[in-house]
Structures are given as structure tokens and as C-alpha cells.
GROMACS .gro file of N, CA and C in nm:
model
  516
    1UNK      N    1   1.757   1.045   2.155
    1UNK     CA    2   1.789   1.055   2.014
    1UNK      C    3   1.661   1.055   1.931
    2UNK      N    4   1.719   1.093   1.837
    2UNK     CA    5   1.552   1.108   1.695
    2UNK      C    6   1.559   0.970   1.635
    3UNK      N    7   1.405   0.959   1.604
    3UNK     CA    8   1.408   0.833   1.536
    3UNK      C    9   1.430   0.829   1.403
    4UNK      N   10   1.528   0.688   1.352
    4UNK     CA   11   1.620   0.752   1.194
    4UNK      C   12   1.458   0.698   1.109
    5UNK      N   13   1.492   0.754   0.989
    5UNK     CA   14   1.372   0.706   0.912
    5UNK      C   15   1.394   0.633   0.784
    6UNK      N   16   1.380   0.553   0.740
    6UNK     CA   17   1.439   0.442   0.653
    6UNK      C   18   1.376   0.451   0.576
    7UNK      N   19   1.380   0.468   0.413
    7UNK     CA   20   1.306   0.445   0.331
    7UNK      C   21   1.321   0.333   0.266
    8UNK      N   22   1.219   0.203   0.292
    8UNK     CA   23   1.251   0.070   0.295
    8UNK      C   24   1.132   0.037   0.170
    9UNK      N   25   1.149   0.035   0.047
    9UNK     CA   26   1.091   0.026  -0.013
    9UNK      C   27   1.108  -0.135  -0.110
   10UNK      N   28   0.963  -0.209  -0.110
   10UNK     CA   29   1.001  -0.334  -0.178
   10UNK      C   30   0.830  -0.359  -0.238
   11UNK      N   31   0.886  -0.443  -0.374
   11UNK     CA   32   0.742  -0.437  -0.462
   11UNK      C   33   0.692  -0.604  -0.367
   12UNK      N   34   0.540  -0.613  -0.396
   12UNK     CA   35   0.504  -0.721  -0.331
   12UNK      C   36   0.506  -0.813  -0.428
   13UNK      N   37   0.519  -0.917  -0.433
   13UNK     CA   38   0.524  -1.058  -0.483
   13UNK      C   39   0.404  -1.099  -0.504
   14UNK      N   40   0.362  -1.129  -0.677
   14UNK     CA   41   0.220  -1.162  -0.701
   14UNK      C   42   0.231  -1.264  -0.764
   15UNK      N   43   0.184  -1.357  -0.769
   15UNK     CA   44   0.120  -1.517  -0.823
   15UNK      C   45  -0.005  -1.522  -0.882
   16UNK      N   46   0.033  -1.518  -0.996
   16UNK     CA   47  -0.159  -1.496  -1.069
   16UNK      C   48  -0.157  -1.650  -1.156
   17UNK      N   49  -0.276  -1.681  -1.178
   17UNK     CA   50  -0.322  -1.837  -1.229
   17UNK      C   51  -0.280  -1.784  -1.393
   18UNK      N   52  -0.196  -1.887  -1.439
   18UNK     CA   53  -0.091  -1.896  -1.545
   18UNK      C   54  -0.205  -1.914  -1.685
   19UNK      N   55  -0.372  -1.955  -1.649
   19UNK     CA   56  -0.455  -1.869  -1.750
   19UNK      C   57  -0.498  -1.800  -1.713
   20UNK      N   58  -0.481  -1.696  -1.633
   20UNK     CA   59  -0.546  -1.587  -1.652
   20UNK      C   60  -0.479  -1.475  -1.776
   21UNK      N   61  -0.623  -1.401  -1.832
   21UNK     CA   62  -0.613  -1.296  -1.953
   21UNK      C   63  -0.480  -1.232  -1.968
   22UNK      N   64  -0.388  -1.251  -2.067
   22UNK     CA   65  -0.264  -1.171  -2.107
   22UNK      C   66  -0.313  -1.028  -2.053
   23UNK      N   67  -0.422  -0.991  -2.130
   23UNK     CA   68  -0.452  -0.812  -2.138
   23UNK      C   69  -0.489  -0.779  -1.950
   24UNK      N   70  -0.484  -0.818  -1.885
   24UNK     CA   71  -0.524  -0.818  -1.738
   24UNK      C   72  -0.398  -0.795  -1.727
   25UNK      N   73  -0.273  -0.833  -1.723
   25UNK     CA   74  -0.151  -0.806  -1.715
   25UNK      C   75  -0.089  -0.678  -1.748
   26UNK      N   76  -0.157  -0.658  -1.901
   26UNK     CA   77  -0.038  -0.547  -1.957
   26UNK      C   78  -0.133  -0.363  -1.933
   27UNK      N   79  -0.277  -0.444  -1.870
   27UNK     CA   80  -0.354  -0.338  -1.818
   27UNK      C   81  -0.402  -0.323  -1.727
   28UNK      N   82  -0.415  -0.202  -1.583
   28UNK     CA   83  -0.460  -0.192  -1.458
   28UNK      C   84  -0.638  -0.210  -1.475
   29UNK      N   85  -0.656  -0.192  -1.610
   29UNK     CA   86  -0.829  -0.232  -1.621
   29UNK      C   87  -0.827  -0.265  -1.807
   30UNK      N   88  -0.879  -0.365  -1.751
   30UNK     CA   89  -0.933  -0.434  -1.930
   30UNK      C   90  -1.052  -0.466  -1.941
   31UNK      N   91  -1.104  -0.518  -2.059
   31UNK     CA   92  -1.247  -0.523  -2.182
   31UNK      C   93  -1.271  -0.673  -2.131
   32UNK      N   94  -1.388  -0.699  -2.063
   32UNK     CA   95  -1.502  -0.765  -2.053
   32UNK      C   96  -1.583  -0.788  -2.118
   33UNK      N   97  -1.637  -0.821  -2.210
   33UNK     CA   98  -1.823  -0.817  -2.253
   33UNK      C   99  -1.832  -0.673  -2.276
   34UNK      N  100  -1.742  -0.594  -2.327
   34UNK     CA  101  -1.755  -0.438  -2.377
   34UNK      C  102  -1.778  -0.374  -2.251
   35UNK      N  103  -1.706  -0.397  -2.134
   35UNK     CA  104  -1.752  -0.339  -2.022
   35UNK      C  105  -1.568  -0.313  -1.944
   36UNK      N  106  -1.510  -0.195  -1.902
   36UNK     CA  107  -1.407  -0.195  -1.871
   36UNK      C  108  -1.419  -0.246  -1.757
   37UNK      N  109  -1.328  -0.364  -1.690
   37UNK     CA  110  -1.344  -0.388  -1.539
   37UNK      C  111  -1.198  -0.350  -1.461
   38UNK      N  112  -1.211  -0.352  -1.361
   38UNK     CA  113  -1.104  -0.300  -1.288
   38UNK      C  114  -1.058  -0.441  -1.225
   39UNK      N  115  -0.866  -0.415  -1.231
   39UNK     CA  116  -0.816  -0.513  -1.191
   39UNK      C  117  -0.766  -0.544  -1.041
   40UNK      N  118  -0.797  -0.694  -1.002
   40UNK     CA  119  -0.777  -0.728  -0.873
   40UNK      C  120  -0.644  -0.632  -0.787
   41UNK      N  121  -0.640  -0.581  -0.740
   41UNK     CA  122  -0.510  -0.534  -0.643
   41UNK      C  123  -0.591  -0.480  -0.506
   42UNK      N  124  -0.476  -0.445  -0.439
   42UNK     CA  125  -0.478  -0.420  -0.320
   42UNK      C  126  -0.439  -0.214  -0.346
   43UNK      N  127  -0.516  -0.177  -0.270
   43UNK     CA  128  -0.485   0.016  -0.272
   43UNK      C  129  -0.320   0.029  -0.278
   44UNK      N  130  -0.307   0.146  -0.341
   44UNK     CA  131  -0.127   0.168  -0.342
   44UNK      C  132  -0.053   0.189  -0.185
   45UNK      N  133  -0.152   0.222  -0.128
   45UNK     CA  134  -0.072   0.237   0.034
   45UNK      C  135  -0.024   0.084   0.093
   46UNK      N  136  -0.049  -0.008   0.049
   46UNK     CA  137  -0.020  -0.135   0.120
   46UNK      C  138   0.073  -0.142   0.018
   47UNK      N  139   0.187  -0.216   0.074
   47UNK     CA  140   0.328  -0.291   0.032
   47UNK      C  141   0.391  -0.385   0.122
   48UNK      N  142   0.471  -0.448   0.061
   48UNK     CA  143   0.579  -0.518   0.145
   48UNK      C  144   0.640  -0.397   0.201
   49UNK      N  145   0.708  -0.421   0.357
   49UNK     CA  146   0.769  -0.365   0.448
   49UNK      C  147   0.677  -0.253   0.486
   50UNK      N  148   0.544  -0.277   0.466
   50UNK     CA  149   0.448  -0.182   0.567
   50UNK      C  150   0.443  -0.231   0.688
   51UNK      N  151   0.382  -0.071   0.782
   51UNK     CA  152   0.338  -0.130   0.893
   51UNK      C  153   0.218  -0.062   0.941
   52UNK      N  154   0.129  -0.163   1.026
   52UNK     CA  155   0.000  -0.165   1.008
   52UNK      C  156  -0.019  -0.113   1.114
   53UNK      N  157  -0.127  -0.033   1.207
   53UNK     CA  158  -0.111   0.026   1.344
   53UNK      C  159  -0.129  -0.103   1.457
   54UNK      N  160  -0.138  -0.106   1.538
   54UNK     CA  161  -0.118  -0.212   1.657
   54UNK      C  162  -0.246  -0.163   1.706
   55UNK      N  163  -0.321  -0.237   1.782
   55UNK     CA  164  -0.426  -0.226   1.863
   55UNK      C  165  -0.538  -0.132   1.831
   56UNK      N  166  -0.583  -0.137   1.665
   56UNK     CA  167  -0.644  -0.087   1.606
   56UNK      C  168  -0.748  -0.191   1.534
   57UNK      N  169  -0.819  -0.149   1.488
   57UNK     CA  170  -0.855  -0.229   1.347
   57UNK      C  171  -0.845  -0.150   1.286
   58UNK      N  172  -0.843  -0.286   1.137
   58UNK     CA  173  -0.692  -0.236   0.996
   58UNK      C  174  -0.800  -0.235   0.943
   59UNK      N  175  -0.843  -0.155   0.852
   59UNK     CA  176  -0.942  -0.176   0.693
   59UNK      C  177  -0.773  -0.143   0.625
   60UNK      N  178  -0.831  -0.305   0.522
   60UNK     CA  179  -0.763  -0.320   0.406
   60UNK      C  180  -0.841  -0.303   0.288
   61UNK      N  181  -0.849  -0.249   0.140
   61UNK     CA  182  -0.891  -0.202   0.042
   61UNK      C  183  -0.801  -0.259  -0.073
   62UNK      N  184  -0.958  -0.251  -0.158
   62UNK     CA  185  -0.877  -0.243  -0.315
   62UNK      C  186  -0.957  -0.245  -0.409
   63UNK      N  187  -0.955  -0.286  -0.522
   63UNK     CA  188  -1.047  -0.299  -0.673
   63UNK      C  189  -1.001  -0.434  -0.724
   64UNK      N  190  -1.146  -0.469  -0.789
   64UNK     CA  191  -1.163  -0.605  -0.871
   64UNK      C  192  -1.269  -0.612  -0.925
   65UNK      N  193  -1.335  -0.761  -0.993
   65UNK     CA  194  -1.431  -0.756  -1.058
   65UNK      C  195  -1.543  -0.762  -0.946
   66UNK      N  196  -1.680  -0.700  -0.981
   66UNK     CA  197  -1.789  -0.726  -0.907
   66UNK      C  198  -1.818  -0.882  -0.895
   67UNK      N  199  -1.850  -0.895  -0.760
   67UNK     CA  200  -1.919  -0.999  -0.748
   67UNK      C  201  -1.773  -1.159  -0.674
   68UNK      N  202  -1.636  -1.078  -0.726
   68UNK     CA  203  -1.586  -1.180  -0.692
   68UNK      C  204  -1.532  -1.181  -0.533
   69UNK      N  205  -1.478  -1.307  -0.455
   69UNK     CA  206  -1.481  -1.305  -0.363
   69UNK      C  207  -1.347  -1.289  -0.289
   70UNK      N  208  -1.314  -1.151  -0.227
   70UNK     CA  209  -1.163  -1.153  -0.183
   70UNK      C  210  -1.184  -1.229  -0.049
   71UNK      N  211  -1.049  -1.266   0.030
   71UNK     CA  212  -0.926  -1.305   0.164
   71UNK      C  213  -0.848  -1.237   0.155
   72UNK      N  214  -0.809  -1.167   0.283
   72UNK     CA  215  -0.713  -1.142   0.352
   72UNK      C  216  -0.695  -1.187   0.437
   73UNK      N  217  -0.549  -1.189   0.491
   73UNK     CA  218  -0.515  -1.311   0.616
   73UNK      C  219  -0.369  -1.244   0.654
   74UNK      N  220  -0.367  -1.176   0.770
   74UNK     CA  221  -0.237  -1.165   0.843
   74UNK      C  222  -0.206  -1.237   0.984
   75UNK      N  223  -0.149  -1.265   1.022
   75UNK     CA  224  -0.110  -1.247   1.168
   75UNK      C  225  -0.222  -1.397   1.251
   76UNK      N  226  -0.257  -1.473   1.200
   76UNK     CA  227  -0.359  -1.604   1.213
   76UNK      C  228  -0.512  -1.527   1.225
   77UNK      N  229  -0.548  -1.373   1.166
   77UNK     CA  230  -0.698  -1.323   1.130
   77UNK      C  231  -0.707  -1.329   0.956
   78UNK      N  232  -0.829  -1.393   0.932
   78UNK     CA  233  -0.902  -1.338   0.818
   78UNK      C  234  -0.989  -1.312   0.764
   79UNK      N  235  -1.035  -1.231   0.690
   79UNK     CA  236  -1.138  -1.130   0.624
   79UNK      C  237  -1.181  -1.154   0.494
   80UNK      N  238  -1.304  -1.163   0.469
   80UNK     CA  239  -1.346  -1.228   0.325
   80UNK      C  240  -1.488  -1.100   0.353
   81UNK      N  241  -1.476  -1.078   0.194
   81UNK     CA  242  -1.597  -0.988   0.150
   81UNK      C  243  -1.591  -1.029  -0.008
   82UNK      N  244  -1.708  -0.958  -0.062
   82UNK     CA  245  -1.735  -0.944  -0.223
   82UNK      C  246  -1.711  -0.822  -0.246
   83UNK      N  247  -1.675  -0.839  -0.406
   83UNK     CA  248  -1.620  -0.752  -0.486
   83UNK      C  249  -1.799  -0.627  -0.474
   84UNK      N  250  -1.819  -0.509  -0.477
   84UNK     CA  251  -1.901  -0.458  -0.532
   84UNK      C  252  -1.869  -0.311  -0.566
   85UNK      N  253  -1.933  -0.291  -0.720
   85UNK     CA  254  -1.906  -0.159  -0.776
   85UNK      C  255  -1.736  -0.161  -0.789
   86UNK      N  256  -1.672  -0.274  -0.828
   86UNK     CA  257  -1.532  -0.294  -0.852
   86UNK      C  258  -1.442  -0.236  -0.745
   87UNK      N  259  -1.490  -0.232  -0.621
   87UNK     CA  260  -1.431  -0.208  -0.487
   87UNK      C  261  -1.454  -0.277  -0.374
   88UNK      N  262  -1.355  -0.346  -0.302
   88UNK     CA  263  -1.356  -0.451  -0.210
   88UNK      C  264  -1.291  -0.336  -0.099
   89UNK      N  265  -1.349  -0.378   0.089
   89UNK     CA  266  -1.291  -0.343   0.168
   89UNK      C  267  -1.276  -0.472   0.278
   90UNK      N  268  -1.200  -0.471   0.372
   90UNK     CA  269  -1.249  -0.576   0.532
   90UNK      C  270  -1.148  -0.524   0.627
   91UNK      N  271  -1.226  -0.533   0.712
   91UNK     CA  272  -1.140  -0.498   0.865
   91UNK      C  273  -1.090  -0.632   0.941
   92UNK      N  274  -0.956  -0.606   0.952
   92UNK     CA  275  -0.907  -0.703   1.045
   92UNK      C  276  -0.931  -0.615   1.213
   93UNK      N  277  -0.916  -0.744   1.288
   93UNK     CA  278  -0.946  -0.694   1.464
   93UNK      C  279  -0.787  -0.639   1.474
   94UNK      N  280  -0.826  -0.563   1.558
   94UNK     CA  281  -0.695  -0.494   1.634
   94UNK      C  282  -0.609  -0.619   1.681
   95UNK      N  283  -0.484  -0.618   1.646
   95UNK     CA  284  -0.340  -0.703   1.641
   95UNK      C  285  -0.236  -0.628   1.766
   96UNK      N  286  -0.156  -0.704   1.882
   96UNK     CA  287  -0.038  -0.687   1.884
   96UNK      C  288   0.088  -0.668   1.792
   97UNK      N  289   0.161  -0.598   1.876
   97UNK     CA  290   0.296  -0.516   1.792
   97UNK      C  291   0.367  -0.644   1.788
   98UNK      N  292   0.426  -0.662   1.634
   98UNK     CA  293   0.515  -0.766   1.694
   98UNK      C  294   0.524  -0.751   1.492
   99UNK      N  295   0.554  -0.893   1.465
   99UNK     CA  296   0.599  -0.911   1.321
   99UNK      C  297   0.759  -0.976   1.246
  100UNK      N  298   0.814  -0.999   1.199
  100UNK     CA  299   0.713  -0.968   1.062
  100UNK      C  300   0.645  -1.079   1.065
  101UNK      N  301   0.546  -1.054   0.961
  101UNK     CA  302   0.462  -1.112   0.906
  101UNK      C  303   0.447  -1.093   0.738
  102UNK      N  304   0.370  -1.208   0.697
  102UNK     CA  305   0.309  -1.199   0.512
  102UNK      C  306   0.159  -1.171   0.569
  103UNK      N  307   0.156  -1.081   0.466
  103UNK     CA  308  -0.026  -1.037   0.452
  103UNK      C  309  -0.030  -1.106   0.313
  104UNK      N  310  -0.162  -1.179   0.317
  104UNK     CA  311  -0.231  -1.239   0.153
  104UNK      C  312  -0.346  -1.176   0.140
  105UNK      N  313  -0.402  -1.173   0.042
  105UNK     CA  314  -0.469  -1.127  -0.050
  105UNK      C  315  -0.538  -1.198  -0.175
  106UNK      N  316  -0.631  -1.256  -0.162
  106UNK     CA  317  -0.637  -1.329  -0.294
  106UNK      C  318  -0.800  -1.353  -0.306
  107UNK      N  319  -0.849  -1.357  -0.482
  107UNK     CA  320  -0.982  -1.339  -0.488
  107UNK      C  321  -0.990  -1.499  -0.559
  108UNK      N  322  -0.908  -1.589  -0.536
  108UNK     CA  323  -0.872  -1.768  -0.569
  108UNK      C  324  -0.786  -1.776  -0.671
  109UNK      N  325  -0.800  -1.681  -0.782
  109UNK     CA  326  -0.750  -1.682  -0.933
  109UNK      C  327  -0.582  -1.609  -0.858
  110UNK      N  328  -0.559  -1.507  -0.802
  110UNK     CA  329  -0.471  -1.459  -0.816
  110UNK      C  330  -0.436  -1.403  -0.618
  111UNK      N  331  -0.278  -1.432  -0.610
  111UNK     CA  332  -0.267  -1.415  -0.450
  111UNK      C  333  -0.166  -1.299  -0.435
  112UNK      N  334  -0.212  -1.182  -0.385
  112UNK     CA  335  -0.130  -1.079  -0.370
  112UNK      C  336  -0.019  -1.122  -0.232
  113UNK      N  337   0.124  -1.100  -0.232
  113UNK     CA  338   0.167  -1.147  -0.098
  113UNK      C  339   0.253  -1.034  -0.064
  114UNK      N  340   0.231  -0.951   0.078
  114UNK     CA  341   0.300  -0.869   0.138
  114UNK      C  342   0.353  -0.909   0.219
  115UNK      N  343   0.537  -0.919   0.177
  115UNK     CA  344   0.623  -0.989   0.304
  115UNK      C  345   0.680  -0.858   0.418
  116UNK      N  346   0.746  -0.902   0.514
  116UNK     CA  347   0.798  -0.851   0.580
  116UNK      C  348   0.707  -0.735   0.702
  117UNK      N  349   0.543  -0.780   0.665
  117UNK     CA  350   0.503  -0.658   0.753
  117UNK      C  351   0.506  -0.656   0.878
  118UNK      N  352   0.478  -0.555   0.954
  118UNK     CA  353   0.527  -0.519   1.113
  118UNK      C  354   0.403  -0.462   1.128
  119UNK      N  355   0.374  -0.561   1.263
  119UNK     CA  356   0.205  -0.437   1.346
  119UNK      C  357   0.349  -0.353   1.403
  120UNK      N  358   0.265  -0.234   1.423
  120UNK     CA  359   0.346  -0.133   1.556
  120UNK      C  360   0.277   0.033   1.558
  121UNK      N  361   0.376   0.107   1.605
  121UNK     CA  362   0.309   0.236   1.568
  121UNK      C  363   0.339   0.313   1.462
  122UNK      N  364   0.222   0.375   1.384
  122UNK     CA  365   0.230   0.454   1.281
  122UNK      C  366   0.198   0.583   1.311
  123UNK      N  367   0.287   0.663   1.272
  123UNK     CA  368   0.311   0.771   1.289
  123UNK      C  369   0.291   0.874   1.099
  124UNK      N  370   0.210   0.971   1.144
  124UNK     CA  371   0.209   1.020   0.979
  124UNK      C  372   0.293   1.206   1.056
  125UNK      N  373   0.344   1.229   0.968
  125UNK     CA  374   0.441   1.369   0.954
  125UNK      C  375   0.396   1.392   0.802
  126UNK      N  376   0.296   1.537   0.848
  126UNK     CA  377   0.270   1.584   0.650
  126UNK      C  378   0.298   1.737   0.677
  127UNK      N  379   0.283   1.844   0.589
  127UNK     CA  380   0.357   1.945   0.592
  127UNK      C  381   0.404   1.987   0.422
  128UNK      N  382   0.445   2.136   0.470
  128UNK     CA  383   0.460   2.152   0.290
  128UNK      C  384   0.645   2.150   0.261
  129UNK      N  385   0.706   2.221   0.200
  129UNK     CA  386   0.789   2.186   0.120
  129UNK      C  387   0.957   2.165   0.259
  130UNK      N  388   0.915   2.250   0.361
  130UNK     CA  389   0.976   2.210   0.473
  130UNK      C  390   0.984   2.016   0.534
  131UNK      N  391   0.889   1.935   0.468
  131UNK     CA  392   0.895   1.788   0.561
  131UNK      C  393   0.977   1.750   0.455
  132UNK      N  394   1.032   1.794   0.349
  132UNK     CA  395   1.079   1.673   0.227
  132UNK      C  396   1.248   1.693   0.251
  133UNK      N  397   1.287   1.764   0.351
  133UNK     CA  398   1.425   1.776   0.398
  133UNK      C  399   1.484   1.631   0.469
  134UNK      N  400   1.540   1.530   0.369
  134UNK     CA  401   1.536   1.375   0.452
  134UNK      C  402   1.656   1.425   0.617
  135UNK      N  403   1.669   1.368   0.653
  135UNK     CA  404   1.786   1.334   0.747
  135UNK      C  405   1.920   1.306   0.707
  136UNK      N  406   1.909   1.276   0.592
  136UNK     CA  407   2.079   1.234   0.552
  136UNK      C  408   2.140   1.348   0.477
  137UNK      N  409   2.021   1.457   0.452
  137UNK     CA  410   2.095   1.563   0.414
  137UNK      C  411   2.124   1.704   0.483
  138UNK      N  412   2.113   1.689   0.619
  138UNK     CA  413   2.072   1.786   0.701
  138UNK      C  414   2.245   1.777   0.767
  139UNK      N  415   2.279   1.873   0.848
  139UNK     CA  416   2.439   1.939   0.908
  139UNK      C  417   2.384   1.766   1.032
  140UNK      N  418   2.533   1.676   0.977
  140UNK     CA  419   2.517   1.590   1.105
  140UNK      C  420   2.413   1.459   1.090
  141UNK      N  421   2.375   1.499   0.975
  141UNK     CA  422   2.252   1.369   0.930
  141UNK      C  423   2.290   1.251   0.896
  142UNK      N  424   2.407   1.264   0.809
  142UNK     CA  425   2.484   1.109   0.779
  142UNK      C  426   2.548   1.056   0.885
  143UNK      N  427   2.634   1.134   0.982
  143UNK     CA  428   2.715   1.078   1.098
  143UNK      C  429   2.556   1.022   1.198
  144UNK      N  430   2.492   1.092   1.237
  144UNK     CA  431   2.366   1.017   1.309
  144UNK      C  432   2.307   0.919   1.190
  145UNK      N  433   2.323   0.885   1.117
  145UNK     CA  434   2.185   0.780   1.070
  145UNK      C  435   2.317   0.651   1.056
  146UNK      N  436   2.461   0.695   1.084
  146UNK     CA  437   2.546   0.597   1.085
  146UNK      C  438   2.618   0.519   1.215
  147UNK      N  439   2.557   0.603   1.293
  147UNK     CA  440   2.566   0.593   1.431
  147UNK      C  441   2.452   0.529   1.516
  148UNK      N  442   2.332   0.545   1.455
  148UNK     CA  443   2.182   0.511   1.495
  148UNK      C  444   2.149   0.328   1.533
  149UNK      N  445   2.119   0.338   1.610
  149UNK     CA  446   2.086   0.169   1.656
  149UNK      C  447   1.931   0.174   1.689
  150UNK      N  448   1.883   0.244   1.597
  150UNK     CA  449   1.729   0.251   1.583
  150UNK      C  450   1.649   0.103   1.479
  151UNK      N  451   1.638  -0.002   1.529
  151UNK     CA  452   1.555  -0.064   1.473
  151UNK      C  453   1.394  -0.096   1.427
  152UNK      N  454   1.411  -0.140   1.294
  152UNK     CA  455   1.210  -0.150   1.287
  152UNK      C  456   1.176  -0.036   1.227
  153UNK      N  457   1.218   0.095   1.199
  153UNK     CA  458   1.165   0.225   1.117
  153UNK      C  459   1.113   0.227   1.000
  154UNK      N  460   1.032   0.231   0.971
  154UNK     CA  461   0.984   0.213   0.805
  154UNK      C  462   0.929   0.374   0.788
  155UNK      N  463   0.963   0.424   0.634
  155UNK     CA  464   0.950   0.530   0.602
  155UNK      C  465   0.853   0.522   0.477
  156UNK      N  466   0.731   0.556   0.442
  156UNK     CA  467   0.675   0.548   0.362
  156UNK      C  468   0.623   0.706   0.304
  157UNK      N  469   0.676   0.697   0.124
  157UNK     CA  470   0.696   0.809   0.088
  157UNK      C  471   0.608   0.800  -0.038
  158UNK      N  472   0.470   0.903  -0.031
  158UNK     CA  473   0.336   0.923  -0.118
  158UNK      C  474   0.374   1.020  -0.239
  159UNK      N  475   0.375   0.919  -0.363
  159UNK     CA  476   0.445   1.006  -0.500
  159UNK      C  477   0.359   1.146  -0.500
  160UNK      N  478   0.414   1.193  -0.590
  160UNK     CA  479   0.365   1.375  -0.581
  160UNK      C  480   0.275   1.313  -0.689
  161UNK      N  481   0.171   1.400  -0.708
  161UNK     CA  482   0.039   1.373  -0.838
  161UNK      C  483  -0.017   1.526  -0.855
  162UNK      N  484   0.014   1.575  -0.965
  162UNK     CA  485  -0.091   1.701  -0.996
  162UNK      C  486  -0.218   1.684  -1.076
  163UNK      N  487  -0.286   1.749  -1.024
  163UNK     CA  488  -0.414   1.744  -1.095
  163UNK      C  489  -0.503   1.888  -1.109
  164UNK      N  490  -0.489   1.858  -1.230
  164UNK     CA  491  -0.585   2.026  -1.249
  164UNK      C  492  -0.691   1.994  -1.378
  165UNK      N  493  -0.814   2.147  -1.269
  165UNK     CA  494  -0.884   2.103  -1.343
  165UNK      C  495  -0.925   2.203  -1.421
  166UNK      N  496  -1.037   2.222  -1.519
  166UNK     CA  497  -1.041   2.299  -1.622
  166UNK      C  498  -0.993   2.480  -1.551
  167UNK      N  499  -1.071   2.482  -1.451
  167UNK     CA  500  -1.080   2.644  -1.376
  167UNK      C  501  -0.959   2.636  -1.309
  168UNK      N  502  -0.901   2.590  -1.283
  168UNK     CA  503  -0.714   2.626  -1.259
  168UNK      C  504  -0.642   2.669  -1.387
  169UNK      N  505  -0.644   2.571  -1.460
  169UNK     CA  506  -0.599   2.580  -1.600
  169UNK      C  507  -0.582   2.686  -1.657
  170UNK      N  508  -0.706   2.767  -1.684
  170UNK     CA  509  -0.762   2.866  -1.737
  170UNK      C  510  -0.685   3.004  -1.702
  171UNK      N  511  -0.664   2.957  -1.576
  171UNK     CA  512  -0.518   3.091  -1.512
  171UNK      C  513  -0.382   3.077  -1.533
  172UNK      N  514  -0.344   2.934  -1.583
  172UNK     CA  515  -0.226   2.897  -1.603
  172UNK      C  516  -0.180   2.988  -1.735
   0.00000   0.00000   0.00000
């Protein structure tokens, strides 16, 4: 049988220190000392109900202020680096399949928490307007994905973004 594909989508759970800046909140980057800084998070590819490859090492990513000091911690590994040029990275060691697990995240002031993640295998399927055909809409797709005793599938789905630039435009 095919493996069903679940689109299991959940926001992660954040805990930020109850003074930290209102405007840090209502903005992905706010005013410093007349200086825009970029706010603590983790890259958009990490979420709750990700899964991380197995017997790899993971670089985890994100943006914050220079100089400050992130943790990450999954699975009993963790990774500490400094903020620089408002971009943080660290590699965790290659992990067994297994899970779930919470991934943290935190630079002390504020703790990013990703529940539910799974080491295992990741699989990427890209392609043009042919891959966006889900399974539940295909001859036979609902009776198999209702029939399916496929556990553990996580489906992770990358928003569309256009971007153009002046010399595209110009033909538009």
C-alpha cells in the first residue's frame, strides 16, 4: 500500500518573559537604539508535529538579537551558540527514530516549545503543478485514506510566495 499523507499541522507553544517589549510582540522585528533588530524565533520549517531525519545531524536555525545566547535541547542533546549578524544556527548529533518528543528553544528571556516531534525518515516530493493533487481527492482516495492503518505520517506543506523583481515586472 501507499503511504497516506497527513497534513498535521499545529502552531508551537511560546512562553516569553511577561516584561518583555509589547512592540517585540506585535512585530517580527522592532526599534532598538534606532537600529531594527530581528526577533528571537526559530526558521518557519520547524513546528510542532515535525519530523527531524534519524541518524543524521539536525542543524536547527533562526534569528535574534546579536550577541544573545540561544539552547536547543531535544531528545536528552543540547546545542548552545550566539546570536551573530541576527542569525543563530547548531547542530544536534544524529538521533534514533523513535519520539515524540518537545524540542526547546530558548535565548533565557523567551522559550520556543515544539511538541509532538518524531526523529524518523524524511522524505521531500517537489514537482510542479502535478504534486499538489492531495490523495483525498484522487478516484479511491477517500475510501484508502479511510481504510489506511498507516501510522506516524506527517505532511508538511511550504506556502506559495511570489516574488518579482523589477525585470520580470517590466513584461508583466
Amino acid at each position: 500500500s501507499h503511504p497516506c499523507l497527513l497534513h498535521l499541522t499545529k502552531q508551537a507553544e511560546r512562553t516569553k518573559d511577561p516584561q518583555q517589549e509589547e512592540t517585540q510582540e506585535e512585530n517580527p522585528e522592532y526599534q532598538t537604539e534606532g537600529k531594527t533588530m530581528a526577533k528571537f524565533k526559530a526558521a518557519a520549517v520547524f513546528s510542532g508535529n515535525m519530523v527531524l531525519q534519524r541518524e543524521k545531524n539536525v542543524r536547527v536555525f533562526g534569528t535574534g538579537k546579536d550577541g544573545e545566547s540561544v539552547i536547543v535541547s531535544i531528545c536528552g542533546n543540547t546545542a548552545v551558540t550566539k546570536v551573530a549578524d541576527e542569525k543563530w544556527c547548531v547542530t544536534l548529533p544524529a538521533m534514533k527514530a523513535g519520539g515524540p518528543d518537545e524540542m526547546k528553544i530558548s535565548n533565557g528571556d523567551e522559550t520556543i516549545v515544539f511538541g509532538n516531534v518524531m526523529i524518523g525518515e524524511v522524505w521531500l516530493a517537489g514537482g510542479q503543478s502535478n504534486m499538489e493533487l492531495e490523495l483525498q481527492n484522487c478516484t479511491g482516495g477517500k475510501d484508502f485514506l479511510a481504510n489506511d492503518k498507516t501510522e506516524n505520517v506527517r505532511y508538511y506543506y511550504t506556502q506559495k510566495k511570489c516574488n518579482m523583481d523589477e525585470k520580470i515586472s517590466r513584461y508583466e
